[in-house]
Short mmCIF file of C-alpha atoms and ligand atoms in Angstrom, two decimals:
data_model
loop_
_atom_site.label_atom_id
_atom_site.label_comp_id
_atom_site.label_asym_id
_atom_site.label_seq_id
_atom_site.Cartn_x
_atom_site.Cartn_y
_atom_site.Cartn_z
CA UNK A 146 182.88 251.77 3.49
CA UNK A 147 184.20 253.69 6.54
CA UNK A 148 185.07 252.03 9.84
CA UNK A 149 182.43 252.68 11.46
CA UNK A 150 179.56 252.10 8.90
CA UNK A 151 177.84 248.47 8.65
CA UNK A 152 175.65 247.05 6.37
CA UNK A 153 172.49 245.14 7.26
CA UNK A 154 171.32 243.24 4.83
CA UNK A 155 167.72 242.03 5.53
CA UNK A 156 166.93 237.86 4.89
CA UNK A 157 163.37 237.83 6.27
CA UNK A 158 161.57 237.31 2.78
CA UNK A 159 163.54 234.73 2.56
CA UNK A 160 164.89 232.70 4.96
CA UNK A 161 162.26 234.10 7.50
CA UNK A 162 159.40 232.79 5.32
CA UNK A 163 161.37 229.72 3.91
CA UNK A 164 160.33 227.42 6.71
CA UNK A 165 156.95 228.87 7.38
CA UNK A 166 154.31 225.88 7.21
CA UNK A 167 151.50 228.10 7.08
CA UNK A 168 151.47 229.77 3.14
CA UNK A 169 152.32 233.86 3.28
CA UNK A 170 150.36 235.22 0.54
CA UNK A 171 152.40 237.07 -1.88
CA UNK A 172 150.42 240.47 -1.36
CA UNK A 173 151.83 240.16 2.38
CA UNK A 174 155.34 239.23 1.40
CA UNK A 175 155.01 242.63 -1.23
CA UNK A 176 154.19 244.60 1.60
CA UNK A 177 156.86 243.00 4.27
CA UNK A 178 159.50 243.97 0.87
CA UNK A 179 158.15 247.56 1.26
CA UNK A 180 157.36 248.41 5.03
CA UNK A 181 161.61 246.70 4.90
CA UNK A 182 162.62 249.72 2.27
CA UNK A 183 160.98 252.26 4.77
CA UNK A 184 163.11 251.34 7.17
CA UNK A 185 165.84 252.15 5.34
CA UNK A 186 167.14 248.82 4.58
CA UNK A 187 168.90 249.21 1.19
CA UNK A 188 169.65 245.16 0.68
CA UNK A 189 166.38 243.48 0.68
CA UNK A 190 166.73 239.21 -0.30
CA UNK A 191 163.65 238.97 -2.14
CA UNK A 192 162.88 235.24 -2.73
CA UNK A 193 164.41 232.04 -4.05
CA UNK A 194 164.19 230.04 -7.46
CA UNK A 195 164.62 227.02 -5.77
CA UNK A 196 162.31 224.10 -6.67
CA UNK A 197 158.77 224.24 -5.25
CA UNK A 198 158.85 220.95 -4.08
CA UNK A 199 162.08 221.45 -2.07
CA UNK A 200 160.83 225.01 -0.31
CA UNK A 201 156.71 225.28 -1.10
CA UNK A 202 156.40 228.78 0.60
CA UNK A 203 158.58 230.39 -2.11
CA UNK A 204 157.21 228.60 -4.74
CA UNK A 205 155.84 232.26 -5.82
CA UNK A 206 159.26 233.84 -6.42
CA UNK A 207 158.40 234.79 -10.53
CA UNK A 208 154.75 236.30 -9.30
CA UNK A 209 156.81 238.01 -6.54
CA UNK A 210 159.48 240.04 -8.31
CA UNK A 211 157.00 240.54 -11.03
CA UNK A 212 154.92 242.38 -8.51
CA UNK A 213 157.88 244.35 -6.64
CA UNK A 214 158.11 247.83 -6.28
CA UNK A 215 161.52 248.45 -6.88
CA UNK A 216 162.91 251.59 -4.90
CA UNK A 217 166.08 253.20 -5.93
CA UNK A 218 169.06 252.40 -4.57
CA UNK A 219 168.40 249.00 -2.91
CA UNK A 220 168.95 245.75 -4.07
CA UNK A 221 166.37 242.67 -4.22
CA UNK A 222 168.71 239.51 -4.15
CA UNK A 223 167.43 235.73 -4.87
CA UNK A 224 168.95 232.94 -3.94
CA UNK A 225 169.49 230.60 -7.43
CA UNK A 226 170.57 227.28 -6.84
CA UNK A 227 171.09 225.53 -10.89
CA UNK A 228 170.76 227.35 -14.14
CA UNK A 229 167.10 226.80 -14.37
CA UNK A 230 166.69 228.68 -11.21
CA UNK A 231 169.19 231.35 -12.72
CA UNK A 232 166.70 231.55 -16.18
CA UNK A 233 163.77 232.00 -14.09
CA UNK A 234 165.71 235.00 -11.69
CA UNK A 235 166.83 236.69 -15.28
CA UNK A 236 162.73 236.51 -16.72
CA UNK A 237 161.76 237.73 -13.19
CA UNK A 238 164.47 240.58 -13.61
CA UNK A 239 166.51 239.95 -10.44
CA UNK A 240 169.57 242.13 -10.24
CA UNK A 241 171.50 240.48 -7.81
CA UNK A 242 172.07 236.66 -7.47
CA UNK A 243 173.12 234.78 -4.38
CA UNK A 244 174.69 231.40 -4.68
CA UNK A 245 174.32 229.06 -1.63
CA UNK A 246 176.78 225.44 -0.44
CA UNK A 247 178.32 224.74 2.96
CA UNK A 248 181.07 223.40 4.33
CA UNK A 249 180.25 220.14 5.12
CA UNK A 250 179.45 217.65 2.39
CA UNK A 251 176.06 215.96 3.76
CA UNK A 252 174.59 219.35 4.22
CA UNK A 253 174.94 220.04 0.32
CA UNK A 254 173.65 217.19 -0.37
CA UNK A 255 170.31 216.97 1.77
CA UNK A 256 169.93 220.90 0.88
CA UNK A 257 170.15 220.97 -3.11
CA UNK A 258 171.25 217.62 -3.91
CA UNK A 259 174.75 217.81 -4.64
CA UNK A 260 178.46 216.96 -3.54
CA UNK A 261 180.26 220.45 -2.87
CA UNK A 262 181.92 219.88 -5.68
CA UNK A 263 179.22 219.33 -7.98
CA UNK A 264 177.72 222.84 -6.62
CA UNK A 265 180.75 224.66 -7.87
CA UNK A 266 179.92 222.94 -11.07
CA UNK A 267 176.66 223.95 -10.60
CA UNK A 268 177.81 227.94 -10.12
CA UNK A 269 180.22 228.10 -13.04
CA UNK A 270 177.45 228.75 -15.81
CA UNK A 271 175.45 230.96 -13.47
CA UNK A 272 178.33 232.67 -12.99
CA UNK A 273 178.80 233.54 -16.24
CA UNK A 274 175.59 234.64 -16.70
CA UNK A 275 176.16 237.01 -13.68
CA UNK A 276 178.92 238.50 -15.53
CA UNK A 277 177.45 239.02 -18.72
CA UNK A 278 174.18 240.63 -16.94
CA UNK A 279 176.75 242.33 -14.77
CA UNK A 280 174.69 241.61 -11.78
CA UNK A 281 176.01 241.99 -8.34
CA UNK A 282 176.61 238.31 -6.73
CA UNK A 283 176.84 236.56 -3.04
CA UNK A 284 177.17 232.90 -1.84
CA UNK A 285 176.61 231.61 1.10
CA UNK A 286 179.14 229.00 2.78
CA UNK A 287 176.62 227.00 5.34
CA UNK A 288 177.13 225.34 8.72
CA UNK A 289 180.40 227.32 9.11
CA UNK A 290 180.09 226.53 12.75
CA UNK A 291 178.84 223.30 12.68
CA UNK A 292 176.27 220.91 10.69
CA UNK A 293 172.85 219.16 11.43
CA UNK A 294 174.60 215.79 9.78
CA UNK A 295 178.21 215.84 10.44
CA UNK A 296 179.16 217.30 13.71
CA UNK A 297 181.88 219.80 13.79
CA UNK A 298 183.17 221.83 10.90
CA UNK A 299 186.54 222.47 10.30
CA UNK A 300 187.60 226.27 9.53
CA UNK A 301 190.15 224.51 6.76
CA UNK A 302 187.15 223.85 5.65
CA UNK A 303 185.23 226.72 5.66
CA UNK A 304 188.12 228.63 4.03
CA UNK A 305 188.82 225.93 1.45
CA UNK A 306 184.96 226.54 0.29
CA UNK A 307 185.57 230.36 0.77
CA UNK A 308 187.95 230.35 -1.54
CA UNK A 309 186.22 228.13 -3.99
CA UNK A 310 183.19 230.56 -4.57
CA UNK A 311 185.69 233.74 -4.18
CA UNK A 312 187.65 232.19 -7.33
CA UNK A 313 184.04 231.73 -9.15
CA UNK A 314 184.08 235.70 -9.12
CA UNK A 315 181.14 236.65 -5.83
CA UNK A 316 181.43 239.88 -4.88
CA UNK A 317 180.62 238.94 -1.06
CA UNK A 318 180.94 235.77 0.83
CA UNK A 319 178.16 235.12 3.74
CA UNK A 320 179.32 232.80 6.48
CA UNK A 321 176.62 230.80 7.85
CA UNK A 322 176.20 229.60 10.96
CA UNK A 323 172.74 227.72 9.77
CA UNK A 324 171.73 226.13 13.06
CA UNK A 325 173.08 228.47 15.38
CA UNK A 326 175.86 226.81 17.55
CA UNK A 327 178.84 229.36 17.57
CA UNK A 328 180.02 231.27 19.95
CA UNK A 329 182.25 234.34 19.96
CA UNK A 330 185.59 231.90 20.43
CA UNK A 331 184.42 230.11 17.36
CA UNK A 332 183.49 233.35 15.21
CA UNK A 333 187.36 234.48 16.57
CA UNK A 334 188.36 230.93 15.25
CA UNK A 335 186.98 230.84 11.79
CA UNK A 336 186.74 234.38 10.87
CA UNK A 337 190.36 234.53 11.95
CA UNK A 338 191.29 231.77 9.88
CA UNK A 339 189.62 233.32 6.49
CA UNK A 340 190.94 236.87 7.20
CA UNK A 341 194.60 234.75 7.92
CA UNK A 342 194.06 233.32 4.39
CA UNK A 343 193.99 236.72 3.12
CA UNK A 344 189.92 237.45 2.10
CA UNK A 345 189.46 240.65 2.76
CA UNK A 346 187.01 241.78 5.31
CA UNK A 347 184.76 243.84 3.06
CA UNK A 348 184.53 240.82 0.89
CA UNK A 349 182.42 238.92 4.26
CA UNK A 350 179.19 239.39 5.74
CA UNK A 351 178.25 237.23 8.36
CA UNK A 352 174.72 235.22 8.82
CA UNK A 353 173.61 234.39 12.15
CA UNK A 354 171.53 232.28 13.59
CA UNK A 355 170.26 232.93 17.34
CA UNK A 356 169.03 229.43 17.87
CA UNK A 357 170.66 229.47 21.03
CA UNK A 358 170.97 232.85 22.11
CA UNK A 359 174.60 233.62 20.68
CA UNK A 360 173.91 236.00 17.60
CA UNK A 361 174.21 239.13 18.95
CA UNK A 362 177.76 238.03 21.00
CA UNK A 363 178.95 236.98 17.99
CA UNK A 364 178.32 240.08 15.87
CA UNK A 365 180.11 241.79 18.78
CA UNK A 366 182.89 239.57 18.06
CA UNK A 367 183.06 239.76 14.14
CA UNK A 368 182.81 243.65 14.32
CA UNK A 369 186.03 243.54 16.37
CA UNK A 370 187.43 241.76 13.56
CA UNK A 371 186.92 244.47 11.15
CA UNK A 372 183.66 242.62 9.86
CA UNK A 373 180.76 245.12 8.40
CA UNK A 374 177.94 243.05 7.14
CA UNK A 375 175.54 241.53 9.07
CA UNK A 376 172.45 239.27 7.42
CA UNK A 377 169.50 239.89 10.24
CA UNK A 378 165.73 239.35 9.76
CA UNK A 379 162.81 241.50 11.17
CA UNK A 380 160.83 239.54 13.32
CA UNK A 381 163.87 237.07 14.24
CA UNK A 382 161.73 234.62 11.56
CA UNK A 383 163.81 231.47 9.80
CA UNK A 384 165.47 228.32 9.42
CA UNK A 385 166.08 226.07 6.66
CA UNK A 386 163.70 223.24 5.73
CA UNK A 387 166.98 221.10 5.65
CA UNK A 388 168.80 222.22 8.98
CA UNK A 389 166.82 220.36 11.39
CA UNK A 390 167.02 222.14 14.82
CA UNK A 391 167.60 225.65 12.87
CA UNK A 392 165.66 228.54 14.34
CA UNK A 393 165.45 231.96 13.97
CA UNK A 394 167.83 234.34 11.95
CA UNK A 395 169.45 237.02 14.78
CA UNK A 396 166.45 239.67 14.66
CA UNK A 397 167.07 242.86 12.59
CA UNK A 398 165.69 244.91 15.23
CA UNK A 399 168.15 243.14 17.45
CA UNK A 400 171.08 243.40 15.76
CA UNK A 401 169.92 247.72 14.94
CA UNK A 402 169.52 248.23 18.72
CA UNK A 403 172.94 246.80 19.57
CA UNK A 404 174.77 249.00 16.39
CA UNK A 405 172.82 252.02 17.82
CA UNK A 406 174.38 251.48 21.49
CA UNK A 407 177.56 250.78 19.76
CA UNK A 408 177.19 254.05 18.11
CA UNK A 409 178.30 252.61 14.44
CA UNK A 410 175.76 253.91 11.23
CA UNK A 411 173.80 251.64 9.76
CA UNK A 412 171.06 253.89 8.23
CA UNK A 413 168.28 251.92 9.43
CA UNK A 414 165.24 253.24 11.55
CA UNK A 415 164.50 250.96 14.11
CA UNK A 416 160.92 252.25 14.67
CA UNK A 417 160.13 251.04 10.95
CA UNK A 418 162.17 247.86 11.57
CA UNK A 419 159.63 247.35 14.26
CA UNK A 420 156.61 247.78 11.71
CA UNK A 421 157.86 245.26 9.48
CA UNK A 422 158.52 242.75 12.10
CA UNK A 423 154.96 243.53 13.38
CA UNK A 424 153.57 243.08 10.18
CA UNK A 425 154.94 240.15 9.08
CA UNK A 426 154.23 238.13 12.99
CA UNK A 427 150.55 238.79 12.64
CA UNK A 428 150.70 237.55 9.04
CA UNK A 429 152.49 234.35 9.75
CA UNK A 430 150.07 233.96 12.88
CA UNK A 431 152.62 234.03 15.64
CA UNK A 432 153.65 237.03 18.46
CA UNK A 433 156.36 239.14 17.87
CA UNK A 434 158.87 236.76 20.06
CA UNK A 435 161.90 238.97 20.21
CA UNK A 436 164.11 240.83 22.51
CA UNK A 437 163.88 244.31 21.00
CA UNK A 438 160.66 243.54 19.75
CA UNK A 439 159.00 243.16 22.94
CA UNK A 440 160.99 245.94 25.16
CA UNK A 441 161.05 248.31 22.24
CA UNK A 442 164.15 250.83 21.53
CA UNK A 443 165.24 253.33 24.98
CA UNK A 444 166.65 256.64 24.70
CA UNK A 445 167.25 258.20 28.23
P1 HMG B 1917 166.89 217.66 -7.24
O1 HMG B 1917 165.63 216.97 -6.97
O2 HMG B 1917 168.13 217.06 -6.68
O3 HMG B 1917 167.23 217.92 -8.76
O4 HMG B 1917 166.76 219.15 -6.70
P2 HMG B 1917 166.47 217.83 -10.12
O5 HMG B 1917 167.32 218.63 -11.06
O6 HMG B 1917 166.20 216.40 -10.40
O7 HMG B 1917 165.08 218.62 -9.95
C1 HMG B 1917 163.93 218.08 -9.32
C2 HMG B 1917 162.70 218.84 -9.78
O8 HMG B 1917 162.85 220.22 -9.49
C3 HMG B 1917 162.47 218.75 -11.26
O9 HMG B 1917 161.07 218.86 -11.46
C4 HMG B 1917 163.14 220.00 -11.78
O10 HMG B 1917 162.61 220.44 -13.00
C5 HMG B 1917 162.80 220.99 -10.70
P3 HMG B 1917 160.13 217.57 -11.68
O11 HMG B 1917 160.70 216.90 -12.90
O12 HMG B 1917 160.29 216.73 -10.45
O13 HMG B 1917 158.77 218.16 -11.85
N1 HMG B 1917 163.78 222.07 -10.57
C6 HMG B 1917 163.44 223.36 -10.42
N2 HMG B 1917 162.24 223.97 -10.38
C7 HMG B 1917 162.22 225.30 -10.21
N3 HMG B 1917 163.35 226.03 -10.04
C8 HMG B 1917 164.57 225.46 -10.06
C9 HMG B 1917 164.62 224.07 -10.27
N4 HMG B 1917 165.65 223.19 -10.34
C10 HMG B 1917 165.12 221.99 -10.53
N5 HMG B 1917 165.65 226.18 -9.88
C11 HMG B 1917 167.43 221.42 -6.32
C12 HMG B 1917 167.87 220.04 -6.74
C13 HMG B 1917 168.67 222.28 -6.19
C14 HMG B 1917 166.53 222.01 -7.40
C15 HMG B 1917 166.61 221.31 -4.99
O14 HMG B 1917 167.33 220.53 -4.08
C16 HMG B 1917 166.35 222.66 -4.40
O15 HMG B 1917 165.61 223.47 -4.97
N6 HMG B 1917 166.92 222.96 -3.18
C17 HMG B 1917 166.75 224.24 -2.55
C18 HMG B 1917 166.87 224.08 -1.06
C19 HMG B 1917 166.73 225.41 -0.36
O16 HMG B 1917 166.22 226.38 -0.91
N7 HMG B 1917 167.20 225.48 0.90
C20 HMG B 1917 167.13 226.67 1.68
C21 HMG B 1917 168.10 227.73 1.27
S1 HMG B 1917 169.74 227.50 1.93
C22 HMG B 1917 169.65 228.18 3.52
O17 HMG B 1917 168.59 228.44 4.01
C23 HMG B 1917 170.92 228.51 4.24
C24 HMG B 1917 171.23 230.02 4.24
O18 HMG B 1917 170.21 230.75 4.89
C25 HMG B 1917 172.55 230.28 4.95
C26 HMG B 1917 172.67 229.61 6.33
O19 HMG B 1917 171.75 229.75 7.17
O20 HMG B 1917 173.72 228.99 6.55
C27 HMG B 1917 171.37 230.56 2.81
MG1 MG B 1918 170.00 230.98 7.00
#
């Protein structure tokens, strides 16, 4: 990918509906996952085969990616937490998987259960499975910047779990700041820290949070660290059930305004960005709350 093209890979199916009391029908989610691909957004996550109980809005992830209209060229990740979730993505026909842990231990274990450790455990046979399939593969390191349970998060840390899923064979890893708390010193800290322990930046995307207002600072910062993948969703929707005090993922339309003044490609149309995140506010019964969402685009 050339210097000055980024990716934007779209998370509001997912972890913009996750934590969404009120139940999205899965006709509305279809169309959100199609008004997205008009846009131009070419990596679309999808759903999660998570357990029901644990995240009841997505308990219609098989229905859903039976029903999906799958366009060419982009990708409809799922997030697949256990084997059983990764037999129920491979019925469904998902083509790209997405692991998820953090970097702090009591985060693991209030999200799926399990010590870090055991999640790598977890991975290794879904893994495999990715390989054979020869499906394209994320994970997700959470609270990167700091957890809900523990306080502050060391980046020896965050690179030690890095690592851990990069040797399980991901293709990308997606740094998480799940309750939004970093600012562009810590993105310079941490990001710095896994580029000094030699992952390459095309291997990193990075997921941000604008619970307090910091997202789009700390894109700014990441991109001047050579980073080209950004996780946004249209509408600014999300949070986890299990990151009390989580809000909003940085807004697509957000994060396509500020690539647009920064004059890097991203092959998105922020006028059908808008759409979606239009859509999809009415649908979850709650005004389109964000920046770019409310002014709109400007051209002089
Ligand atoms: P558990 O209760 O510890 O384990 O859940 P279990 O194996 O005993 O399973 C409990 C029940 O779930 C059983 O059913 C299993 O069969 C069933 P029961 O006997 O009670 O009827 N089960 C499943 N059902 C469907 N699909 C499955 C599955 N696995 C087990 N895959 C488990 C462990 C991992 C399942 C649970 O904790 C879980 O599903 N957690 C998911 C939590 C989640 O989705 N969190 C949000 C995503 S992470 C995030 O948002 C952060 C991110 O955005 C990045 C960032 O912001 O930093 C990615
Ligand atoms: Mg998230």
């Amino acid at each position: 990918m050339a210097e000055r093209e980024v990716r934007i890979y779209e998370v509001g199916p997912r972890d913009g509906l996750q934590n969404e009391q009120r139940a999205v029908p899965t006709e509305a989610k279809l169309r959100f996952i199609a008004l997205l691909a008009d846009a131009g957004l070419r990596e679309i996550e999808a759903t999660s085969f998570v357990s029901p109980k644990a995240v009841p809005q997505l308990a219609d992830a098989d229905e859903l990616m039976r029903g999906l209209e799958r366009r060419p060229g982009v990708r409809y990740p799922v997030l697949v937490p256990n084997e059983r979730g990764m037999s129920r993505a491979l019925e469904a026909g998902a083509d790209a998987i997405c692991l998820f842990t953090a970097a702090s231990e009591p985060f693991v274990q209030h999200n799926i259960g399990m010590s870090i450790a055991e999640s790598m455990t977890a991975f290794a046979p879904v893994m495999a499975r990715v390989r054979e399939g020869g499906l394209w593969s994320r994970a997700y390191v959470s609270t990167a910047f700091g957890c809900p349970y523990q306080g502050e998060v060391s980046e020896a840390a965050v690179v030690g779990v890095a690592e851990e899923v990069m040797q399980l064979g991901v293709d990308e890893v997606s740094i998480g700041d799940t309750i939004g708390v970093a600012g562009p010193a810590d993105v310079r800290r941490v990001v710095g820290a896994l580029l000094h322990a030699g992952i390459p930046p095309q291997r990193l995307a990075m997921h941000f949070h604008d619970t307090r207002g910091t997202a789009l600072a700390n894109v700014t910062a990441a991109l001047e660290l050579g980073i080209r993948a950004f996780d946004a969703s249209s509408g600014g929707t999300g949070g986890c059930p299990y990151a009390p005090g989580a809000a909003g993922n940085l807004a697509t339309e957000d994060l396509v305004y500020l690539l647009e003044r920064e004059g890097l490609a991203h092959g998105v149309a922020l006028e059908g960005v808008l759409a979606a995140a239009r859509f999809i506010s009415e649908a979850i019964g709650r005004p389109l709350a964000t920046k770019v969402g409310q002014a709109g685009g400007w051209t002089a």
